[in-house]
CSV table of C-alpha atoms and ligand atoms in Angstrom, one decimal:
chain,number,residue,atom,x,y,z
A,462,UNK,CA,-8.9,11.0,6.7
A,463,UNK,CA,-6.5,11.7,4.0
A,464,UNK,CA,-3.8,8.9,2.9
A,465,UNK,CA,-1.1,10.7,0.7
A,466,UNK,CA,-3.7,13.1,-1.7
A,467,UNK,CA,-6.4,10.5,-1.3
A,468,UNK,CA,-9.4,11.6,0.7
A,469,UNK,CA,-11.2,9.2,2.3
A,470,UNK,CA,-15.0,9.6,3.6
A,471,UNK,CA,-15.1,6.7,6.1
A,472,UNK,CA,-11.8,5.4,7.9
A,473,UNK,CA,-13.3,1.8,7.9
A,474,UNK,CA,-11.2,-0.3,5.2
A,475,UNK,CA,-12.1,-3.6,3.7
A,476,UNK,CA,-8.8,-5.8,4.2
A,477,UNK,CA,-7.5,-7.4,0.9
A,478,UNK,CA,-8.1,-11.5,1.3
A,479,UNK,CA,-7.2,-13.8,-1.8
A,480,UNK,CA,-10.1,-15.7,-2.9
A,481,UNK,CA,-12.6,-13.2,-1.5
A,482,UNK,CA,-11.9,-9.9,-2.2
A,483,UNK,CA,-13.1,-10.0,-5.6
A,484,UNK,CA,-15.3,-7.9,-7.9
A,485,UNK,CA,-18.3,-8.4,-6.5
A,486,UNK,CA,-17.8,-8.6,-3.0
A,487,UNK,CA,-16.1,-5.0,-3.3
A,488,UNK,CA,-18.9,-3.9,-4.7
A,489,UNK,CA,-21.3,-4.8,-2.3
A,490,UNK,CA,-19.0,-3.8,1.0
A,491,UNK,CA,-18.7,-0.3,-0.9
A,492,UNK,CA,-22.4,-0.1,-0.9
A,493,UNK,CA,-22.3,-0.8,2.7
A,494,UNK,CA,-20.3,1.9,3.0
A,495,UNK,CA,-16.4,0.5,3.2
A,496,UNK,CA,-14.1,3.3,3.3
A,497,UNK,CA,-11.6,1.9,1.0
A,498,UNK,CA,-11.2,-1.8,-0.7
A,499,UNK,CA,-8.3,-3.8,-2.0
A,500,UNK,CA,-7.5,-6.1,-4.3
A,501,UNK,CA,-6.4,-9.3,-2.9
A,502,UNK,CA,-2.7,-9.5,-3.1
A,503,UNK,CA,-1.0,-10.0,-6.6
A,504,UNK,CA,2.5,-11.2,-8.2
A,505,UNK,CA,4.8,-8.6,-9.1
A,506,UNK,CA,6.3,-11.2,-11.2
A,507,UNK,CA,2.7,-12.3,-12.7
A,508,UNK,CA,2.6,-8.2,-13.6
A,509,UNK,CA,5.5,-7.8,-15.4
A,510,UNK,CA,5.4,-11.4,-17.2
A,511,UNK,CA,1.2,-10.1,-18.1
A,512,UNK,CA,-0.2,-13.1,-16.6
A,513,UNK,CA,-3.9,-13.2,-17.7
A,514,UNK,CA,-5.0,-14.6,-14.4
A,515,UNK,CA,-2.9,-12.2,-12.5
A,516,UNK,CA,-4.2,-8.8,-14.9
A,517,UNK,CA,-7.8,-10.2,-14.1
A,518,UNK,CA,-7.5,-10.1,-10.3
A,519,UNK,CA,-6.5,-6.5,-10.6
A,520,UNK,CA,-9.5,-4.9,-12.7
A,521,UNK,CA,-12.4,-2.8,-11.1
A,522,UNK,CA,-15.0,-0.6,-12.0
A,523,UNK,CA,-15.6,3.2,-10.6
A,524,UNK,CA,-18.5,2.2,-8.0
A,525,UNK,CA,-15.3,0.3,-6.4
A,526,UNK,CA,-13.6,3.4,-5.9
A,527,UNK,CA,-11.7,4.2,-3.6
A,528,UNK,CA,-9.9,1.5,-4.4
A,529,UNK,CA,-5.4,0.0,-3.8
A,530,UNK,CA,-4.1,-3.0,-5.3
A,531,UNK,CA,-2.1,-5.2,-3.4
A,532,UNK,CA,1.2,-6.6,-4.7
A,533,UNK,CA,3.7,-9.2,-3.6
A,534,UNK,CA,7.4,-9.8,-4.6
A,535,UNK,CA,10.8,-10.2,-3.5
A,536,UNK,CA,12.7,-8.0,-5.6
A,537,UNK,CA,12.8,-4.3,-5.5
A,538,UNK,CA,13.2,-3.3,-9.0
A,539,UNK,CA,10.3,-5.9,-10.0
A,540,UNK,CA,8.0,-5.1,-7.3
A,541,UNK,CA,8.5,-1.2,-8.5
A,542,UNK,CA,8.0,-1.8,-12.1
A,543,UNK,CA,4.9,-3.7,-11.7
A,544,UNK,CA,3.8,-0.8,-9.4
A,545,UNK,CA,4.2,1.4,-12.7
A,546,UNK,CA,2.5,-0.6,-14.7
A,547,UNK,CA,-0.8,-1.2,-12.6
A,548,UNK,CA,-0.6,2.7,-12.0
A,549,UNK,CA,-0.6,3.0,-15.9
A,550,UNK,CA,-2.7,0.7,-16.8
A,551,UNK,CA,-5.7,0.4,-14.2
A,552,UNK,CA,-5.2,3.8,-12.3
A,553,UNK,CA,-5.9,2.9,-8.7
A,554,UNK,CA,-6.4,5.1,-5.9
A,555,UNK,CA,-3.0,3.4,-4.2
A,556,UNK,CA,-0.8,0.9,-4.8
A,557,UNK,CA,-0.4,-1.1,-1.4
A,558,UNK,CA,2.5,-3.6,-0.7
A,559,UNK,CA,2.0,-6.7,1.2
A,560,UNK,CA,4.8,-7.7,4.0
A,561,UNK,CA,2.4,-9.8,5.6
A,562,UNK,CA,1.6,-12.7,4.0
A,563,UNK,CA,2.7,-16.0,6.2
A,564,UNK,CA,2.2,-18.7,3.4
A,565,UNK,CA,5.0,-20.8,3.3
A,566,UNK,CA,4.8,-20.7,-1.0
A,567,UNK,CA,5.1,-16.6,-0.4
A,568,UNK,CA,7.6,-16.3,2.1
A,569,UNK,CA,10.2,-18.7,0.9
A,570,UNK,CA,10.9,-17.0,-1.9
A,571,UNK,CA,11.3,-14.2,0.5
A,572,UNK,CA,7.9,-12.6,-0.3
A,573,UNK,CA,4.8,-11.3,2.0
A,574,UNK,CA,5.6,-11.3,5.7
A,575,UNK,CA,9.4,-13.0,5.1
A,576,UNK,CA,10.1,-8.9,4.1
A,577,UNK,CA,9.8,-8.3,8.3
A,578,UNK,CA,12.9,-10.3,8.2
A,579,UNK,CA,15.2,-7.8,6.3
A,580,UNK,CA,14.3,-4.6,7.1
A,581,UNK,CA,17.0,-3.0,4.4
A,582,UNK,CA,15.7,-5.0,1.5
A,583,UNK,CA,12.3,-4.0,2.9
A,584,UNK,CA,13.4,0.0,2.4
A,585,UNK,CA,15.0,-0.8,-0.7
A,586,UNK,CA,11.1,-2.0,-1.8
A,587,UNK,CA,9.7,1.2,-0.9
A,588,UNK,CA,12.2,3.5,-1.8
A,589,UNK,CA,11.8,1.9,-5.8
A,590,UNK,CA,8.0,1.6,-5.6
A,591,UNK,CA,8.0,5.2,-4.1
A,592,UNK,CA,10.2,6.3,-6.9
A,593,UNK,CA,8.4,4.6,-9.5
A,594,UNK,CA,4.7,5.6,-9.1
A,595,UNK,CA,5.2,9.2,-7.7
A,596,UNK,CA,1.5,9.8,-8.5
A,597,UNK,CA,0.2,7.4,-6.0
A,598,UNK,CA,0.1,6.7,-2.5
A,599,UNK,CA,2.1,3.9,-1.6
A,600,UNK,CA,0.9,1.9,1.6
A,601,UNK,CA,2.3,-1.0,3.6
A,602,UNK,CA,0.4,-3.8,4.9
A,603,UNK,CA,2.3,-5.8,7.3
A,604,UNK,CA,2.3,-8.5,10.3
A,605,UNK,CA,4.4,-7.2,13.5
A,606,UNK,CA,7.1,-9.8,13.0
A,607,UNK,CA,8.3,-12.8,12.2
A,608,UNK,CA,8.2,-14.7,15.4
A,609,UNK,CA,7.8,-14.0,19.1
A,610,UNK,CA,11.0,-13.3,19.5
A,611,UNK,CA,11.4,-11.1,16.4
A,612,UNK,CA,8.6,-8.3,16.7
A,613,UNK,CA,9.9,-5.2,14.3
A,614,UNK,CA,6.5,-3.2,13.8
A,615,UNK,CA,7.9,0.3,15.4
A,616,UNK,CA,11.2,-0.4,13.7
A,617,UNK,CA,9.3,-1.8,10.2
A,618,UNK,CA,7.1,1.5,10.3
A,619,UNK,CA,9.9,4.1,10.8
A,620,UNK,CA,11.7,3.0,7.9
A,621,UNK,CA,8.4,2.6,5.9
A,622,UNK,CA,7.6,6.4,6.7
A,623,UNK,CA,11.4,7.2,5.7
A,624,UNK,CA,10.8,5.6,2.5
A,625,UNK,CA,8.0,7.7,1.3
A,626,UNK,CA,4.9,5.3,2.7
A,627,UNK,CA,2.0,7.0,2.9
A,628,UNK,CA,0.4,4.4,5.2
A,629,UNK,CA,0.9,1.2,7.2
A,630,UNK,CA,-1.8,-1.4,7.8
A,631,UNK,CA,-0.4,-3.6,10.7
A,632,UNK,CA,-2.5,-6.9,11.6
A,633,UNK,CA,-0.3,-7.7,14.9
A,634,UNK,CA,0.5,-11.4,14.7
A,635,UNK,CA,3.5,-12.7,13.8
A,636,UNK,CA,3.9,-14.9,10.6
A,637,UNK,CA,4.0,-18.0,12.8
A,638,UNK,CA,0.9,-17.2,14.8
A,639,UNK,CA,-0.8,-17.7,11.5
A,640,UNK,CA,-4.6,-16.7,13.1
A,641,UNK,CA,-4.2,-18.0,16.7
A,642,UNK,CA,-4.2,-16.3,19.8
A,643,UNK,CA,-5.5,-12.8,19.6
A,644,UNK,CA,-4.2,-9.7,17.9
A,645,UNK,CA,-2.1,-7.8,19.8
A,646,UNK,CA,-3.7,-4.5,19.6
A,647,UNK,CA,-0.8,-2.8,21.9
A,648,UNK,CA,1.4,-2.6,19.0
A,649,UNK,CA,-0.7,-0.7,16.8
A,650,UNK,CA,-0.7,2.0,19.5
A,651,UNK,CA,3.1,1.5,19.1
A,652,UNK,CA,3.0,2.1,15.9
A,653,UNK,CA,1.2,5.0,16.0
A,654,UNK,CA,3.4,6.9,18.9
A,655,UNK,CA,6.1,6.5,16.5
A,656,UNK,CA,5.2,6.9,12.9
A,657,UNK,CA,3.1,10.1,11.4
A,658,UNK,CA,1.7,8.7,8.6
A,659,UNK,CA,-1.4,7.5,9.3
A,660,UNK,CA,-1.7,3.8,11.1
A,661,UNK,CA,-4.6,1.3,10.3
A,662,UNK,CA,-5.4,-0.8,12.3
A,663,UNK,CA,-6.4,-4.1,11.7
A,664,UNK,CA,-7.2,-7.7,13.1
A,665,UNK,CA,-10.0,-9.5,15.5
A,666,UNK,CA,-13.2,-7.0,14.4
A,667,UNK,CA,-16.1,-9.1,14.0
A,668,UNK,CA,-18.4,-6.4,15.4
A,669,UNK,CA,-19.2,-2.5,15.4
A,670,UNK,CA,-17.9,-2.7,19.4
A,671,UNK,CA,-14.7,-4.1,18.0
A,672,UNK,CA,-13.9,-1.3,16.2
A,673,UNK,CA,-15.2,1.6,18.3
A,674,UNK,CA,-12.9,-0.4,20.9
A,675,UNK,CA,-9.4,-0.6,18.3
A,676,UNK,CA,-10.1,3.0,17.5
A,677,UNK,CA,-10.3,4.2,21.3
A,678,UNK,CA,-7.4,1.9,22.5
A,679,UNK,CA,-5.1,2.3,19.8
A,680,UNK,CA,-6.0,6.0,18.8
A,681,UNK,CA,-5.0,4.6,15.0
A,682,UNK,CA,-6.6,6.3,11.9
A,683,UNK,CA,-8.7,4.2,10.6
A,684,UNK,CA,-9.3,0.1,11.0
A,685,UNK,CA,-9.4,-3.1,8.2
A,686,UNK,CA,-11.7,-5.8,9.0
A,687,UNK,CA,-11.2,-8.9,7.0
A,688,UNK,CA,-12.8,-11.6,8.5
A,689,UNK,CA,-15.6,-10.1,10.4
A,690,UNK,CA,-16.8,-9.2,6.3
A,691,UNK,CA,-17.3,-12.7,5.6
A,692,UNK,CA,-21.4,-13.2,5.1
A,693,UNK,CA,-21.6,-9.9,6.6
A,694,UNK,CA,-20.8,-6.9,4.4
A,695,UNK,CA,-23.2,-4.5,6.3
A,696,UNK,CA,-20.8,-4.6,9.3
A,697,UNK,CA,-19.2,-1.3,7.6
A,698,UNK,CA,-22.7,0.4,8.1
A,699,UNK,CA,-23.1,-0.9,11.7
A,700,UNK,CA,-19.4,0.3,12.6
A,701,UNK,CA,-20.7,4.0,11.0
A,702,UNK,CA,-23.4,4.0,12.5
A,703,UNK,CA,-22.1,3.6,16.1
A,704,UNK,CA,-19.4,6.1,14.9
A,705,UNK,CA,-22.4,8.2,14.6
A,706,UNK,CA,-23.7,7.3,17.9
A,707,UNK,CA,-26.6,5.9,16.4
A,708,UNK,CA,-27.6,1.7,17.1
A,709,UNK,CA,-26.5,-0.6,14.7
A,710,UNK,CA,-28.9,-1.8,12.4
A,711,UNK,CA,-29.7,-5.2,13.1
A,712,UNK,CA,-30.5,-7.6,9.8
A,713,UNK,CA,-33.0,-9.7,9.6
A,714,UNK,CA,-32.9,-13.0,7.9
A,715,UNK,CA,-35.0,-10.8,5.1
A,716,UNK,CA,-32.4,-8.7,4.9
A,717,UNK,CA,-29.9,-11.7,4.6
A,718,UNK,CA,-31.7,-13.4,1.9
A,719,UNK,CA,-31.7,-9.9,0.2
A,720,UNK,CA,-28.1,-9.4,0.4
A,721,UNK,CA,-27.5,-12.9,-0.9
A,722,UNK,CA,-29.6,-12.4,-4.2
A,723,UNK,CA,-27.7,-9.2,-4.6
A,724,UNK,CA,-24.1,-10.8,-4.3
A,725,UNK,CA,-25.2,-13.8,-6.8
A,726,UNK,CA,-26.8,-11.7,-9.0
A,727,UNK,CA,-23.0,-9.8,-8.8
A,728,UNK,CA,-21.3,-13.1,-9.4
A,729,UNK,CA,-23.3,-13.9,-12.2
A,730,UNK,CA,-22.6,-10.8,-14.1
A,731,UNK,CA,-19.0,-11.3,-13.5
A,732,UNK,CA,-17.8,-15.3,-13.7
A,733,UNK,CA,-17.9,-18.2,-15.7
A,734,UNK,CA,-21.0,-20.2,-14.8
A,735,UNK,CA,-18.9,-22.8,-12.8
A,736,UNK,CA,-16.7,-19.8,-11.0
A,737,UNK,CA,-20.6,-18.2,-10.0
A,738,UNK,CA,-21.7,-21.2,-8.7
A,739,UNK,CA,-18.3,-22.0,-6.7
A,740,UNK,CA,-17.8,-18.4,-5.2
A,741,UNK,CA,-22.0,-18.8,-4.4
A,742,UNK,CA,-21.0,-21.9,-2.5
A,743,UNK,CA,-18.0,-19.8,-0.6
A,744,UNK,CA,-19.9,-16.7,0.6
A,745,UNK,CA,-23.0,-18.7,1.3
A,746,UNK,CA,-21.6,-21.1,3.1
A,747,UNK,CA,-20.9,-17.3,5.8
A,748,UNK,CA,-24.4,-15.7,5.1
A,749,UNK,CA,-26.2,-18.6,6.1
A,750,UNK,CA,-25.1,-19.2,9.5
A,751,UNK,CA,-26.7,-18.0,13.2
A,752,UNK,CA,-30.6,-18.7,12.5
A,753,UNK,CA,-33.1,-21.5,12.6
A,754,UNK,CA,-32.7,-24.3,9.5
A,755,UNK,CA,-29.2,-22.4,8.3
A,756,UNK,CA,-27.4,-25.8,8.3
A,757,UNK,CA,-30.3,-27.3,6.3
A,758,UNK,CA,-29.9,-24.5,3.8
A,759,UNK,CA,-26.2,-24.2,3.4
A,760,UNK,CA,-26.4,-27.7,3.0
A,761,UNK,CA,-28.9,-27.1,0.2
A,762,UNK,CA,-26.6,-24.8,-1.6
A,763,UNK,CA,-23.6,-26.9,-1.3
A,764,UNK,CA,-25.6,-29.5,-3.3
A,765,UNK,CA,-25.9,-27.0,-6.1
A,766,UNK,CA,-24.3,-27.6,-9.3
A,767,UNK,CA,-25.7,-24.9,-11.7
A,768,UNK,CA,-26.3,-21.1,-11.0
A,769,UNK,CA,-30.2,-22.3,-12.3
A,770,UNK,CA,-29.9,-24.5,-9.3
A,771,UNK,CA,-28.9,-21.7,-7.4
A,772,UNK,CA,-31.6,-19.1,-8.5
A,773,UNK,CA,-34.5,-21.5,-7.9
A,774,UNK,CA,-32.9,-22.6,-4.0
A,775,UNK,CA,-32.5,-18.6,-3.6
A,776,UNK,CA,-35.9,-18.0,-4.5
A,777,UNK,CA,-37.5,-20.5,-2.1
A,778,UNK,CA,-35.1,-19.0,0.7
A,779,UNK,CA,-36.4,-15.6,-0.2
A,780,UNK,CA,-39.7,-17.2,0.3
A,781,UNK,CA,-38.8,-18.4,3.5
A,782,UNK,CA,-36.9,-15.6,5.0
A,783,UNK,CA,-39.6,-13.2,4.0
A,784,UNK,CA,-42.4,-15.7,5.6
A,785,UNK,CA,-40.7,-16.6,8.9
A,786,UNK,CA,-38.5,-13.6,10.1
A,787,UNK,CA,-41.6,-11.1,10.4
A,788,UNK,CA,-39.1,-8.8,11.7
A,789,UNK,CA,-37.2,-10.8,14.1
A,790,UNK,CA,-33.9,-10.2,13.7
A,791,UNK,CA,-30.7,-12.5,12.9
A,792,UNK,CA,-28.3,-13.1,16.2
A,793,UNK,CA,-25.4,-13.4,13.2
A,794,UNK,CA,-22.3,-11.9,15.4
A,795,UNK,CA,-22.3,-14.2,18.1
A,796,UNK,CA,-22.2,-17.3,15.6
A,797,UNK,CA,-19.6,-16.4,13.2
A,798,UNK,CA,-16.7,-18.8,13.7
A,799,UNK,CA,-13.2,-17.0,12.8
A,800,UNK,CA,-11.8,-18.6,9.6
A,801,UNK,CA,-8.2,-19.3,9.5
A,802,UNK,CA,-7.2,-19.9,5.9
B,1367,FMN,C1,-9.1,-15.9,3.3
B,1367,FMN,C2,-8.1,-14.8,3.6
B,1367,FMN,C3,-7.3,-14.3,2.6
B,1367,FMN,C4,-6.4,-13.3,2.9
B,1367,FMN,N1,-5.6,-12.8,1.9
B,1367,FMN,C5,-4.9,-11.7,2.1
B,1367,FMN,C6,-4.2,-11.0,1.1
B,1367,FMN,O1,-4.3,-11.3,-0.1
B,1367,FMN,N2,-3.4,-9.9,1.4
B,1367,FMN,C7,-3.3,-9.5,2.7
B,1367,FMN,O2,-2.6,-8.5,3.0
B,1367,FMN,N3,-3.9,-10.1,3.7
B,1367,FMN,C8,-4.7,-11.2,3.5
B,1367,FMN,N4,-5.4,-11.8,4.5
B,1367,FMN,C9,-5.2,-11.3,5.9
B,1367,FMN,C10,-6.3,-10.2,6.2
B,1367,FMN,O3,-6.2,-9.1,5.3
B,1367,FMN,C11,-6.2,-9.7,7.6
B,1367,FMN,O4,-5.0,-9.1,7.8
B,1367,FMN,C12,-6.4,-10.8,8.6
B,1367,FMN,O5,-7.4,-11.7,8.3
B,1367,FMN,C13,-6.6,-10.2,10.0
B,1367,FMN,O6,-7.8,-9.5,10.0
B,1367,FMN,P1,-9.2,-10.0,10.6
B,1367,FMN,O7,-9.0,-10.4,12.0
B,1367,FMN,O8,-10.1,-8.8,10.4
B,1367,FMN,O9,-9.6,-11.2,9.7
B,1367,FMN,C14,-6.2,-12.8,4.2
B,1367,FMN,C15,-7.1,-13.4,5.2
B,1367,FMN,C16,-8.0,-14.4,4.9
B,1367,FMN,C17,-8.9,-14.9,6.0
């Protein structure tokens, strides 16, 4: 699929998420074969005022491509300017604006999802962004509305489209279904009748079926899975390889165990000691779930209080994962419980 002149090999996107989305997690969902990553959402203001924390969320390395970075704001001509500057500085593939964000500390200010709630001020954002990084794609990821009683995803895409947007991302909750109830897959079809720039779809994939099923029922371009990631970054090669008409690999608890040595040894090359160990706690605590002992050894690595502590309890679960699977194979999808952070 192409989004503006970007050409992208497999329409299955990684969805931005703060606090996971980092360095290393890209990495290893592009070796499983994500289509396209994000960033997780940053400040336009933290841009402009060159916030070291912000500038750090934002930097990648080539084996991330193809990769957008996600940007918040308010204000049109700070939102655009920022837009310029990531373009200029980092060079991503897109630059992707967030009008979906529910948290109360984003949307007060009139940020993230509150944007659903002024559609002109909304246009005004995308015309400037457009304007300022001519170069680049600029996307839209976005909830359908504000409440139930205020769903604008047809009329949100239409003026995205007329502003220049190359593509909308449309998770269909409103901002104060937070993650309950069920995504309401209908309006991404909406969206799609109406706009044609292409539509991803995104929300509720937590297996390959998931998305075969959003892609036949919605006809949308490509789908973002977020969640469904979370301890299980081989799902993009599972959702290809049903594409493909092929069986989904299953994972084995080998295979697990692999994949975890492979994202610490990721963490470690990229954090502080104490940000390795605490991001090790995070994703483990979603690998090691849906197989015999896994609340004795998440429990194990929640004790942990040094990556040395880490390496040695990763070793003896290699040990054990290797020992006791034998090729049986990890029931992982029916156990994963939906976060709702
Ligand atoms: C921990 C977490 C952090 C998130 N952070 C972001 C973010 O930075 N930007 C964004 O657009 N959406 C963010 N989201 C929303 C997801 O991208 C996605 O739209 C939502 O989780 C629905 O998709 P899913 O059902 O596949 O999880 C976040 C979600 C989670 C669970």
């Amino acid at each position: 699929m192409q989004i503006g002149n970007l050409h992208l090999d497999h329409p299955v996107f990684l969805a931005p998420m703060a606090g996971v989305t980092d360095h290393p997690f890209r990495v290893l969902c592009r070796r499983f074969g994500a289509g396209l990553v994000y960033t997780e959402f940053v400040s336009a203001n933290g841009v402009i005022r060159e916030s070291a924390k912000t500038l750090d969320l934002v930097r990648f390395t080539p084996e991330e491509r193809p990769i957008g970075i996600q940007l918040f704001g308010e204000e049109p001509e700070t939102i655009a300017q920022s837009a310029a500057a990531l373009a200029e500085r980092f060079q991503p593939d897109l630059i992707d604006l967030n009008f979906g964000c529910p948290v109360p500390k984003v949307t007060r200010k009139g940020a993230g999802s509150a944007m659903l709630r002024d559609l002109e001020l909304m246009r005004a954002v995308m015309e400037a962004t457009v304007k300022a990084v001519p170069q680049l794609p600029v996307t839209v990821k976005m909830r359908a509305g504000w409440d139930r009683s205020c769903i604008v995803a047809t009329e949100a895409a239409v003026i995205i489209e007329e502003a220049g947007g190359a593509a909308i991302a449309l998770h269909p909750r409103t901002t104060k279904q937070q993650f309950t109830g069920r995504a309401e897959w209908s309006l991404i079809k909406a969206v799609k009748e109406r706009v044609s720039i292409p539509v991803i779809g995104n929300g509720d994939i937590f297996a390959p079926e998931d998305a075969l099923r959003m892609f036949e029922e919605t006809g949308c371009d490509a789908v973002m899975v977020a969640r469904g990631a979370l301890g299980s970054p081989w799902l993009f090669r599972q959702i290809r390889e049903l594409r493909e008409g092929k069986s989904p690999t299953e994972v084995t608890l080998g295979d697990i165990a692999r994949v975890c040595g492979e994202h610490f040894k990721l963490m470690l090359a990229d954090k502080s000691p104490q940000a390795a160990v605490n991001y090790t706690k995070k994703h483990f605590s979603h690998y090691l779930k849906g197989f015999p002992g896994a609340v004795k050894w998440r429990k194990g690595f929640m004790d942990c209080r040094s990556t040395d502590e880490i390496a040695r309890l990763l070793e003896e679960f290699t040990h054990f994962a290797e020992s006791s699977t034998d090729g049986a194979h990890a029931e992982l999808a029916a156990e994963k419980e939906p976060v709702t952070s």
